[in-house]
Coordinates of C-alpha atoms in Angstrom, one line a residue:
M1 CA 111.1 136.0 108.6
T2 CA 108.5 133.5 109.5
D3 CA 107.8 133.2 113.1
P4 CA 109.1 129.7 114.1
Q5 CA 105.8 128.8 116.0
R6 CA 103.9 129.7 112.6
A7 CA 106.2 127.9 110.3
L8 CA 104.6 125.4 108.0
V9 CA 105.8 122.9 105.5
V10 CA 104.0 120.7 102.7
G11 CA 104.5 117.0 102.2
V12 CA 103.2 115.4 98.9
D13 CA 103.0 111.7 98.9
Y14 CA 102.6 110.0 95.4
G15 CA 101.0 106.8 95.7
T16 CA 99.9 104.0 93.2
L17 CA 96.7 105.5 92.4
S18 CA 96.5 109.1 93.8
G19 CA 98.7 111.9 95.2
R20 CA 98.0 113.6 98.6
A21 CA 99.3 116.9 100.0
V22 CA 99.5 117.6 103.8
I23 CA 100.1 120.9 105.4
V24 CA 102.2 120.4 108.6
R25 CA 103.2 122.7 111.4
V26 CA 106.9 122.5 111.9
H27 CA 107.3 123.0 115.6
D28 CA 105.2 120.0 116.6
G29 CA 104.1 118.0 113.6
A30 CA 100.7 118.8 113.8
E31 CA 98.7 117.9 110.5
L32 CA 96.3 120.8 109.6
A33 CA 94.8 119.8 106.1
A34 CA 95.2 117.6 103.5
G35 CA 94.2 117.5 99.7
V36 CA 93.8 114.4 97.5
H37 CA 93.9 114.0 93.7
E38 CA 93.4 110.5 91.9
Y39 CA 95.3 110.1 88.8
P40 CA 92.8 110.3 85.7
H41 CA 94.5 107.6 83.9
A42 CA 95.2 105.4 87.2
V43 CA 97.3 102.4 86.0
M44 CA 97.3 101.3 82.6
D45 CA 98.1 97.5 83.1
H46 CA 96.1 95.9 80.2
V47 CA 95.7 98.8 77.5
L48 CA 97.3 101.9 76.8
T49 CA 94.4 104.6 77.0
A50 CA 96.4 107.8 76.8
G51 CA 97.9 109.5 74.0
P52 CA 96.2 109.0 70.7
A53 CA 94.0 106.4 72.0
S54 CA 92.3 109.0 74.3
V55 CA 91.2 110.7 71.0
T56 CA 90.6 107.6 68.8
G57 CA 89.0 105.5 71.5
V58 CA 91.2 102.6 70.3
P59 CA 93.4 101.5 73.1
V60 CA 96.9 99.9 72.6
P61 CA 97.0 96.5 74.0
L62 CA 99.8 95.8 76.6
A63 CA 101.5 92.6 77.2
P64 CA 100.9 90.8 80.4
E65 CA 102.8 92.2 83.6
W66 CA 102.9 95.8 82.1
A67 CA 102.0 98.7 84.4
L68 CA 102.2 102.3 83.0
Q69 CA 101.2 105.8 84.2
V70 CA 101.0 109.2 82.7
P71 CA 103.4 111.9 84.1
A72 CA 101.0 114.7 83.6
D73 CA 98.6 113.1 86.2
Y74 CA 101.5 113.8 88.8
V75 CA 101.6 117.5 87.9
D76 CA 97.9 117.7 88.3
V77 CA 98.4 116.6 92.0
L78 CA 100.5 119.7 92.5
K79 CA 97.7 121.8 90.8
I80 CA 94.8 120.4 92.6
A81 CA 95.6 118.7 95.9
V82 CA 98.2 121.2 97.0
P83 CA 95.7 124.2 96.8
A84 CA 93.0 122.2 98.2
A85 CA 95.2 121.5 101.3
I86 CA 96.1 125.2 101.5
A87 CA 92.3 126.2 101.0
Q88 CA 91.3 123.9 104.1
A89 CA 94.2 125.0 106.3
V90 CA 93.2 128.7 105.7
A91 CA 89.5 127.9 106.4
E92 CA 90.1 125.8 109.4
H93 CA 93.2 127.2 111.0
G94 CA 93.6 130.7 109.5
I95 CA 97.1 129.8 108.3
D96 CA 98.8 132.3 106.0
A97 CA 100.4 130.5 102.8
S98 CA 103.4 132.9 103.3
D99 CA 104.5 131.0 106.5
I100 CA 105.2 127.8 104.2
I101 CA 108.8 127.5 104.1
G102 CA 109.5 124.3 102.2
I103 CA 107.9 121.4 100.2
A104 CA 109.1 117.9 99.9
T105 CA 107.8 114.8 97.9
D106 CA 107.8 111.2 98.1
F107 CA 106.9 108.6 95.4
T108 CA 106.3 104.9 94.6
A109 CA 109.7 103.3 93.7
C110 CA 111.1 102.0 91.2
T111 CA 108.8 104.2 88.9
M112 CA 110.7 105.4 85.9
V113 CA 110.3 108.5 83.5
P114 CA 112.0 108.4 80.1
T115 CA 112.8 112.1 79.4
T116 CA 114.6 114.5 77.1
T117 CA 117.3 116.8 78.2
D118 CA 115.0 119.4 79.5
G119 CA 112.8 116.7 81.4
T120 CA 110.0 116.5 78.9
P121 CA 108.5 113.1 79.1
L122 CA 109.0 111.0 75.8
C123 CA 105.2 110.2 75.9
E124 CA 104.5 113.9 75.4
L125 CA 106.5 114.1 72.3
D126 CA 105.0 114.0 68.7
G127 CA 104.9 110.5 67.3
F128 CA 105.6 108.8 70.9
G129 CA 102.1 109.0 72.3
D130 CA 101.1 105.5 71.1
R131 CA 104.4 103.8 72.1
P132 CA 104.0 102.0 75.4
H133 CA 107.9 102.3 76.1
A134 CA 107.7 106.1 76.2
Y135 CA 105.4 106.3 79.2
V136 CA 106.2 105.9 82.8
K137 CA 107.0 102.6 84.1
L138 CA 105.3 102.1 87.6
W139 CA 107.0 100.2 90.4
K140 CA 104.8 97.1 89.7
H141 CA 105.7 96.9 85.8
H142 CA 107.2 93.3 86.0
A143 CA 107.7 92.8 82.4
A144 CA 111.4 93.0 82.5
Q145 CA 111.8 89.8 84.6
G146 CA 113.9 88.2 81.7
Q147 CA 116.2 91.1 81.7
A148 CA 116.5 91.0 85.4
D149 CA 117.3 87.1 85.3
R150 CA 120.2 87.9 83.1
I151 CA 121.5 90.8 85.2
N152 CA 121.6 88.4 88.1
E153 CA 123.0 85.5 86.3
L154 CA 125.8 87.6 84.8
A155 CA 126.4 89.4 88.1
H156 CA 127.0 85.9 89.9
S157 CA 129.0 84.6 87.2
R158 CA 131.4 87.5 87.4
G159 CA 131.3 88.0 91.2
E160 CA 130.1 91.5 90.9
K161 CA 130.5 92.7 94.7
W162 CA 127.4 94.9 94.5
I163 CA 125.1 92.0 94.0
S164 CA 125.2 91.0 97.6
R165 CA 124.0 94.3 98.7
Y166 CA 120.6 93.3 97.3
G167 CA 120.2 89.9 98.9
G168 CA 121.9 88.3 95.8
L169 CA 119.2 89.3 93.3
I170 CA 118.2 92.5 91.3
S171 CA 114.4 92.9 90.9
S172 CA 112.6 93.4 87.4
E173 CA 111.0 96.4 89.1
W174 CA 114.2 98.4 89.1
E175 CA 116.1 100.8 86.8
F176 CA 118.5 98.8 84.9
A177 CA 116.1 95.8 83.9
K178 CA 113.3 98.2 82.9
G179 CA 116.1 100.2 80.7
L180 CA 117.4 97.1 79.2
Q181 CA 113.9 96.0 78.3
I182 CA 113.4 99.2 76.5
L183 CA 116.5 98.9 74.4
E184 CA 115.6 95.5 73.4
E185 CA 112.1 96.2 72.7
D186 CA 111.9 99.7 71.2
R187 CA 115.2 101.0 70.1
E188 CA 113.9 104.2 68.7
V189 CA 112.4 105.0 72.4
Y190 CA 115.6 103.9 73.9
D191 CA 117.8 106.2 71.7
R192 CA 115.6 109.2 72.4
I193 CA 116.0 109.0 76.1
D194 CA 118.5 111.6 77.5
H195 CA 117.6 111.1 81.2
W196 CA 116.2 107.9 82.7
V197 CA 114.6 109.4 85.8
E198 CA 113.0 108.2 89.0
A199 CA 109.6 109.8 89.2
A200 CA 110.7 110.9 92.6
D201 CA 113.3 113.0 91.1
W202 CA 111.2 114.1 88.0
I203 CA 108.4 115.8 90.1
V204 CA 111.1 117.6 92.1
W205 CA 112.7 118.8 88.8
Q206 CA 109.3 120.1 88.0
L207 CA 109.0 122.0 91.2
G208 CA 112.5 123.3 91.7
G209 CA 113.9 123.7 88.1
A210 CA 116.7 121.4 88.8
Y211 CA 117.2 117.5 88.2
V212 CA 118.9 116.0 91.3
R213 CA 119.1 112.2 91.7
N214 CA 118.1 111.3 95.3
A215 CA 120.5 109.3 97.1
C216 CA 117.7 106.7 98.3
T217 CA 116.5 105.6 94.7
A218 CA 120.0 105.8 93.4
G219 CA 121.2 103.3 96.0
Y220 CA 118.1 100.8 96.3
K221 CA 117.0 100.9 93.0
G222 CA 119.8 102.1 90.6
I223 CA 122.5 99.7 92.1
Y224 CA 124.6 102.7 93.1
Q225 CA 127.1 101.5 95.8
D226 CA 130.3 102.7 97.2
G227 CA 130.2 105.8 94.6
E228 CA 129.8 103.5 91.7
Y229 CA 127.2 102.1 89.4
P230 CA 127.6 98.7 87.5
S231 CA 130.6 99.1 85.0
A232 CA 130.4 99.7 81.3
D233 CA 132.0 96.3 80.9
F234 CA 129.4 94.5 82.8
L235 CA 126.6 96.3 81.0
G236 CA 128.1 95.7 77.6
A237 CA 128.3 92.1 78.4
L238 CA 124.4 92.0 78.8
N239 CA 123.9 93.8 75.6
P240 CA 126.7 95.8 73.6
D241 CA 124.5 98.7 73.0
F242 CA 123.7 98.8 76.8
A243 CA 127.4 99.5 77.8
S244 CA 127.0 103.3 77.7
F245 CA 123.5 103.3 79.6
V246 CA 124.9 104.8 82.9
E247 CA 127.0 107.4 81.2
D248 CA 124.3 108.4 78.7
K249 CA 121.1 108.0 80.7
V250 CA 121.6 107.4 84.4
D251 CA 124.6 109.3 85.9
H252 CA 123.9 112.6 87.5
E253 CA 124.3 114.8 90.6
I254 CA 123.1 113.0 93.6
G255 CA 121.6 114.8 96.5
Q256 CA 121.3 113.5 100.1
L257 CA 118.1 113.2 102.0
G258 CA 116.7 116.2 103.6
A259 CA 119.0 118.4 101.4
V260 CA 117.7 121.3 99.0
A261 CA 117.4 120.3 95.5
G262 CA 116.2 123.6 94.3
H263 CA 113.8 126.5 95.1
L264 CA 110.1 126.7 93.8
T265 CA 109.8 128.4 90.7
A266 CA 107.4 130.8 89.5
E267 CA 105.6 128.3 87.5
A268 CA 105.3 125.8 90.2
A269 CA 104.3 128.7 92.6
A270 CA 101.4 129.4 90.3
W271 CA 100.5 125.8 90.3
T272 CA 100.3 125.4 93.9
G273 CA 99.7 128.6 95.5
L274 CA 102.9 128.3 97.6
P275 CA 105.5 131.2 97.9
E276 CA 108.0 131.2 95.0
G277 CA 111.5 130.5 96.2
I278 CA 110.9 128.4 99.2
A279 CA 113.1 125.2 99.6
V280 CA 112.4 122.1 97.6
A281 CA 113.9 119.0 99.2
V282 CA 115.7 116.2 97.4
G283 CA 113.1 113.6 96.4
N284 CA 112.6 110.3 98.5
V285 CA 110.5 107.1 98.5
D286 CA 107.1 106.8 100.2
A287 CA 108.3 103.9 102.3
H288 CA 111.6 105.5 103.5
V289 CA 110.1 108.7 104.6
T290 CA 107.5 107.0 106.6
A291 CA 109.9 105.7 109.2
P292 CA 110.7 109.2 110.2
A293 CA 107.0 110.0 110.2
A294 CA 106.7 107.1 112.8
N295 CA 109.7 108.5 114.8
A296 CA 111.0 104.8 114.1
V297 CA 114.5 105.4 112.7
E298 CA 116.6 103.6 115.5
P299 CA 118.2 100.1 114.8
G300 CA 115.7 97.3 115.4
Q301 CA 112.5 99.3 114.5
M302 CA 111.2 97.7 111.2
T303 CA 108.6 100.0 109.6
A304 CA 106.1 98.1 107.4
I305 CA 104.2 100.5 105.2
M306 CA 101.1 98.4 104.3
G307 CA 99.0 99.3 101.5
T308 CA 98.6 97.8 97.9
S309 CA 102.1 96.4 98.6
T310 CA 104.2 96.4 101.7
C311 CA 107.6 97.9 102.1
H312 CA 109.8 96.9 105.0
V313 CA 112.4 99.4 106.1
M314 CA 114.7 99.6 109.0
N315 CA 118.1 101.1 110.1
G316 CA 121.1 99.2 111.3
E317 CA 124.5 100.3 112.8
A318 CA 126.5 98.1 110.5
L319 CA 126.5 96.4 107.1
H320 CA 125.1 92.9 106.9
E321 CA 124.0 90.8 103.7
V322 CA 120.5 89.7 104.2
P323 CA 119.2 87.1 101.7
G324 CA 116.5 88.6 99.5
M325 CA 116.7 92.1 100.7
C326 CA 115.8 94.7 98.4
G327 CA 119.0 96.6 99.2
V328 CA 121.2 98.1 101.9
V329 CA 122.4 101.6 101.4
D330 CA 124.6 103.9 103.5
G331 CA 122.2 106.7 104.7
G332 CA 119.3 105.4 102.6
I333 CA 116.9 106.2 105.5
V334 CA 118.9 108.6 107.7
E335 CA 122.4 109.7 107.8
G336 CA 124.9 107.9 109.8
L337 CA 123.0 104.3 109.6
W338 CA 122.7 101.6 107.0
G339 CA 119.2 101.7 105.7
Y340 CA 117.8 98.3 104.9
E341 CA 114.7 97.5 102.6
A342 CA 112.6 94.3 101.9
G343 CA 109.1 94.1 100.7
Q344 CA 106.0 92.2 99.6
S345 CA 104.7 93.0 96.0
G346 CA 101.3 92.3 96.8
V347 CA 99.1 92.8 100.2
G348 CA 96.1 95.1 99.9
D349 CA 96.1 94.6 96.2
I350 CA 95.6 90.7 97.1
F351 CA 92.6 91.4 99.5
G352 CA 91.1 93.7 96.7
W353 CA 91.4 91.3 94.0
F354 CA 89.6 88.7 96.1
V355 CA 86.8 91.0 96.8
N356 CA 86.5 92.1 93.4
S357 CA 86.5 88.7 91.6
S358 CA 85.7 85.9 94.1
V359 CA 82.8 87.3 96.4
P360 CA 79.2 86.0 95.6
P361 CA 76.4 88.5 95.2
A362 CA 74.7 87.4 98.7
Y363 CA 77.7 88.6 100.6
V364 CA 77.8 92.1 98.7
D365 CA 74.1 92.3 99.5
A366 CA 74.6 91.4 103.0
A367 CA 77.4 93.9 103.4
A368 CA 75.3 96.7 102.0
A369 CA 72.4 95.8 104.1
A370 CA 74.5 96.3 107.3
G371 CA 76.1 99.4 105.9
K372 CA 79.6 97.9 105.7
S373 CA 82.2 97.6 103.0
V374 CA 82.6 94.1 101.7
H375 CA 86.0 93.9 103.2
Q376 CA 84.6 94.9 106.7
H377 CA 81.8 92.2 106.2
L378 CA 84.5 89.6 105.3
T379 CA 86.8 90.6 108.2
D380 CA 83.8 90.5 110.7
L381 CA 83.0 87.1 109.8
A382 CA 86.7 85.9 109.7
S383 CA 87.2 87.4 113.1
A384 CA 84.5 84.8 114.5
Q385 CA 86.8 82.0 113.5
Q386 CA 89.3 80.1 115.5
I387 CA 92.9 80.0 114.1
G388 CA 93.1 77.2 111.7
E389 CA 89.2 76.5 111.6
H390 CA 89.2 77.2 107.7
G391 CA 91.7 74.4 107.0
L392 CA 93.5 76.6 104.6
V393 CA 97.0 78.0 103.9
A394 CA 97.7 80.5 101.1
L395 CA 101.1 81.9 99.4
D396 CA 100.9 85.6 99.1
W397 CA 102.5 85.9 95.6
H398 CA 99.5 87.1 93.4
S399 CA 101.9 90.0 92.4
G400 CA 105.1 87.9 92.6
N401 CA 107.6 87.7 95.4
R402 CA 109.8 90.7 96.2
S403 CA 111.4 89.4 99.4
V404 CA 113.2 86.9 100.1
L405 CA 112.8 85.0 96.6
V406 CA 112.8 88.1 94.5
D407 CA 110.9 86.5 91.7
H408 CA 107.9 88.1 90.1
E409 CA 107.1 84.9 87.8
L410 CA 105.7 83.4 91.0
S411 CA 102.1 83.3 91.5
G412 CA 99.3 83.0 94.3
I413 CA 97.9 79.7 95.6
V414 CA 95.4 78.6 98.3
V415 CA 95.7 75.0 99.5
G416 CA 93.1 73.1 101.4
Q417 CA 89.8 74.3 99.7
T418 CA 86.8 72.1 99.8
L419 CA 83.1 72.3 98.7
A420 CA 82.5 73.6 102.2
T421 CA 85.1 76.5 101.9
K422 CA 83.5 80.0 102.3
P423 CA 84.5 83.3 101.1
E424 CA 85.5 84.5 104.7
D425 CA 87.8 81.4 105.0
T426 CA 89.8 82.0 101.8
Y427 CA 89.8 85.9 102.8
R428 CA 91.2 85.1 106.4
A429 CA 93.6 82.8 104.7
L430 CA 95.0 85.6 102.5
L431 CA 95.3 88.0 105.4
E432 CA 97.4 85.2 107.2
A433 CA 99.5 84.6 104.0
T434 CA 100.6 88.3 104.1
A435 CA 101.6 87.9 107.7
F436 CA 103.4 84.7 106.9
G437 CA 105.4 86.6 104.3
T438 CA 106.3 89.4 106.6
R439 CA 107.6 86.8 109.1
T440 CA 109.7 85.1 106.5
I441 CA 111.5 88.6 106.0
V442 CA 111.7 89.2 109.8
E443 CA 113.4 85.9 110.2
A444 CA 115.8 86.5 107.3
F445 CA 117.0 89.9 108.9
N446 CA 117.2 88.1 112.4
A447 CA 119.3 85.4 111.1
S448 CA 121.6 87.7 109.1
G449 CA 122.7 89.8 112.2
V450 CA 120.1 92.7 111.9
P451 CA 117.7 91.9 114.7
V452 CA 114.1 93.1 114.4
T453 CA 112.8 94.1 117.8
E454 CA 109.8 96.2 117.2
L455 CA 107.4 96.0 114.2
V456 CA 105.9 99.5 113.3
V457 CA 102.9 99.6 110.9
A458 CA 101.8 102.5 108.8
G459 CA 99.5 102.7 105.8
G460 CA 95.8 102.2 105.0
L461 CA 95.7 98.6 106.2
L462 CA 96.5 99.4 109.8
K463 CA 92.7 100.2 110.2
N464 CA 92.1 96.4 110.1
K465 CA 92.4 95.3 113.7
L466 CA 92.0 91.7 113.0
L467 CA 95.0 92.0 110.4
M468 CA 97.1 93.8 113.0
Q469 CA 96.3 91.3 115.7
I470 CA 97.4 88.4 113.0
Y471 CA 100.7 90.2 112.4
A472 CA 101.5 90.4 116.0
D473 CA 100.6 86.8 116.7
V474 CA 102.5 85.5 113.6
T475 CA 105.6 87.5 114.0
R476 CA 105.6 87.3 118.0
L477 CA 106.5 90.9 117.9
S478 CA 105.0 94.0 119.6
L479 CA 103.3 96.0 116.9
S480 CA 103.3 99.8 117.1
T481 CA 101.2 101.9 114.8
I482 CA 101.9 105.3 113.4
A483 CA 99.8 108.0 114.6
S484 CA 98.9 109.5 111.3
D485 CA 96.8 108.5 108.3
Q486 CA 99.1 110.4 106.2
G487 CA 102.4 108.7 107.0
P488 CA 104.5 109.3 103.8
A489 CA 103.1 112.8 103.4
L490 CA 104.1 113.7 106.9
G491 CA 107.5 112.0 106.4
S492 CA 108.0 114.1 103.3
A493 CA 106.9 117.2 105.4
I494 CA 109.7 116.3 107.8
H495 CA 112.2 116.2 105.2
A496 CA 110.9 119.7 104.0
A497 CA 111.3 121.1 107.6
V498 CA 115.0 119.9 107.4
A499 CA 115.6 121.3 103.8
A500 CA 114.2 124.6 105.0
G501 CA 116.7 124.7 107.8
A502 CA 114.2 124.3 110.7
Y503 CA 116.0 121.2 111.9
A504 CA 119.7 120.0 111.8
D505 CA 118.8 116.7 110.3
V506 CA 116.1 114.1 109.9
R507 CA 116.5 112.3 113.2
E508 CA 116.1 115.4 115.1
A509 CA 113.0 116.4 113.0
A510 CA 111.7 112.9 113.6
K511 CA 111.7 113.3 117.5
V512 CA 109.5 116.3 117.4
M513 CA 107.4 115.7 114.2
G514 CA 107.1 112.1 114.0
K515 CA 104.7 110.0 116.2
R516 CA 103.6 106.4 116.8
T517 CA 101.5 104.3 119.4
V518 CA 104.0 102.0 121.0
A519 CA 102.8 98.4 121.4
A520 CA 99.3 99.1 120.0
Y521 CA 99.1 95.3 119.5
T522 CA 101.0 92.6 121.3
P523 CA 101.2 88.9 120.6
I524 CA 98.8 86.4 122.3
E525 CA 100.7 83.3 123.1
E526 CA 97.9 80.8 122.4
N527 CA 97.3 82.5 119.0
A528 CA 101.2 82.5 118.3
V529 CA 101.5 78.9 118.9
R530 CA 98.7 77.8 116.5
Y531 CA 100.2 80.2 113.8
D532 CA 103.6 78.7 114.2
A533 CA 102.0 75.4 113.0
L534 CA 100.5 77.1 110.1
F535 CA 103.6 79.0 109.2
A536 CA 105.5 75.8 109.1
E537 CA 103.2 74.6 106.3
Y538 CA 103.6 78.0 104.7
T539 CA 107.2 77.6 104.8
L540 CA 107.1 74.1 103.1
L541 CA 104.9 75.6 100.3
H542 CA 107.1 78.6 100.2
D543 CA 110.3 76.6 99.6
Y544 CA 108.4 73.9 97.2
F545 CA 107.2 76.4 94.8
G546 CA 109.7 79.2 95.2
R547 CA 113.1 77.7 95.4
G548 CA 112.9 75.3 92.4
A549 CA 111.4 72.1 93.6
N550 CA 108.4 72.7 91.3
E551 CA 108.6 75.3 88.5
V552 CA 104.8 75.2 87.7
M553 CA 104.2 78.7 88.3
H554 CA 107.0 79.8 86.0
R555 CA 105.8 77.4 83.3
L556 CA 102.1 78.7 83.6
K557 CA 103.3 82.3 83.2
G558 CA 105.2 81.4 80.0
I559 CA 102.3 79.7 78.6
R560 CA 100.0 82.7 79.4
R561 CA 102.6 85.0 77.8
E562 CA 102.8 82.9 74.6
V563 CA 99.1 82.8 74.2
K564 CA 98.6 86.6 75.0
T565 CA 101.6 87.5 72.6
G566 CA 100.1 85.5 69.9
T567 CA 96.7 86.8 70.4
Q568 CA 98.0 90.3 70.0
A569 CA 100.1 89.5 67.0

């Protein structure tokens, strides 16, 4: 029996571009070591480079709005990042791997893996390696927008009660829209699917040898409410051949968060260097596990996990309908409370796009000469500006809008540019736009009876002090920051400790293992007043382009899609 003071757990966080493992001490949440592995295939969003294309060198073109990944890259994280973390913990802290009592994972969502009965991904089968629909559909695969639109229209016309649990709109990122897209675009792949599996559950299946659907993704991404999925009658009205989708490919045992999904198999023990038979926790979502890691699971605490995108999660004591929310699930974050989710499809991705596509060489050279990243150089220049000095306002929809409009056909815009506009002006306007997007979400929650009293930030972007102060000023909220560089991985480790029996539940474990710096940033009234004026302009643009007054963004996306499709044909 492991000494409680020596007991350790492993948390593995699967992000958009890499997976990271962290070794955590159970009795105090201390993070002892970490390992990272970048996915060799990254995100395939223009061409399919895996399968036969990796041999022939002739990639398969992908249509606009696609985003695919290779499931074998996820297994490599277990083979590389976990052993690396163990080795570091042994070298630096003298730990014994036999003291590790559990492992838990979290994943981006909704990220879907089409598999056979035994969990083999279809892209690994003979004859399917060059079929895009046989691969993992990453969370930011938005090519099923047409299917999502039909789901929403039908749900409202029929008065389906579950649609209100998702702010009135189902996203193209989620399970049913993506599944319907496969049916209607590649019937052979669809018919070969035995299980339509969240990647969060697929990786747990590889670790513990059992397929268990986690309650989080089932509720938020799988339209599972009050013990039911959408009916066969509803699905058949979308497409007669879709009527049995739930029964044939989705419905499965559901595990609660923090519960045991299985025990580490001999094969997975060999991959990872972990003791065979330790507890493998039910899977979870990167955003939702981060709230316990920040010890921010009480009502009123909204946790914003800010990276390539931002996911906003919080708990409430009662059920309310919030326009444009991504979902509300009983026990979706912790047992006994209603878990709410909203989000922004692009945040860090927008800043990265600007730096990679719109910064002149002189700025790149200046950053290098100063020993800074281009991001830091632009941030420093933007920090010297007065609020509103750049004369710009932007919409943060470069990856579409997740909340509150739930429309991935929308696109980004910057208003007010002149011949005097400089890169740092636009960069700051984009930083501010993402803050305005978060304020729009916060105001929707406040107006719907789910008050937000504290904004807790996790993720890589919290390192940008200018951005954090902008968020505090724009939202007029005290902004707390997670005291960990590996928030999701720490959150997974907390769930591993619960699954291993070290704590009674996630809330109890979070009080000991989770940590945050309270009110690390507070709003400056003078700044907040100036941002109120800019936010008013943002809101006018938000409603003009996003609520039907001008459909130009949709028309342009349609034209682009027609041209791209014609070129590929």
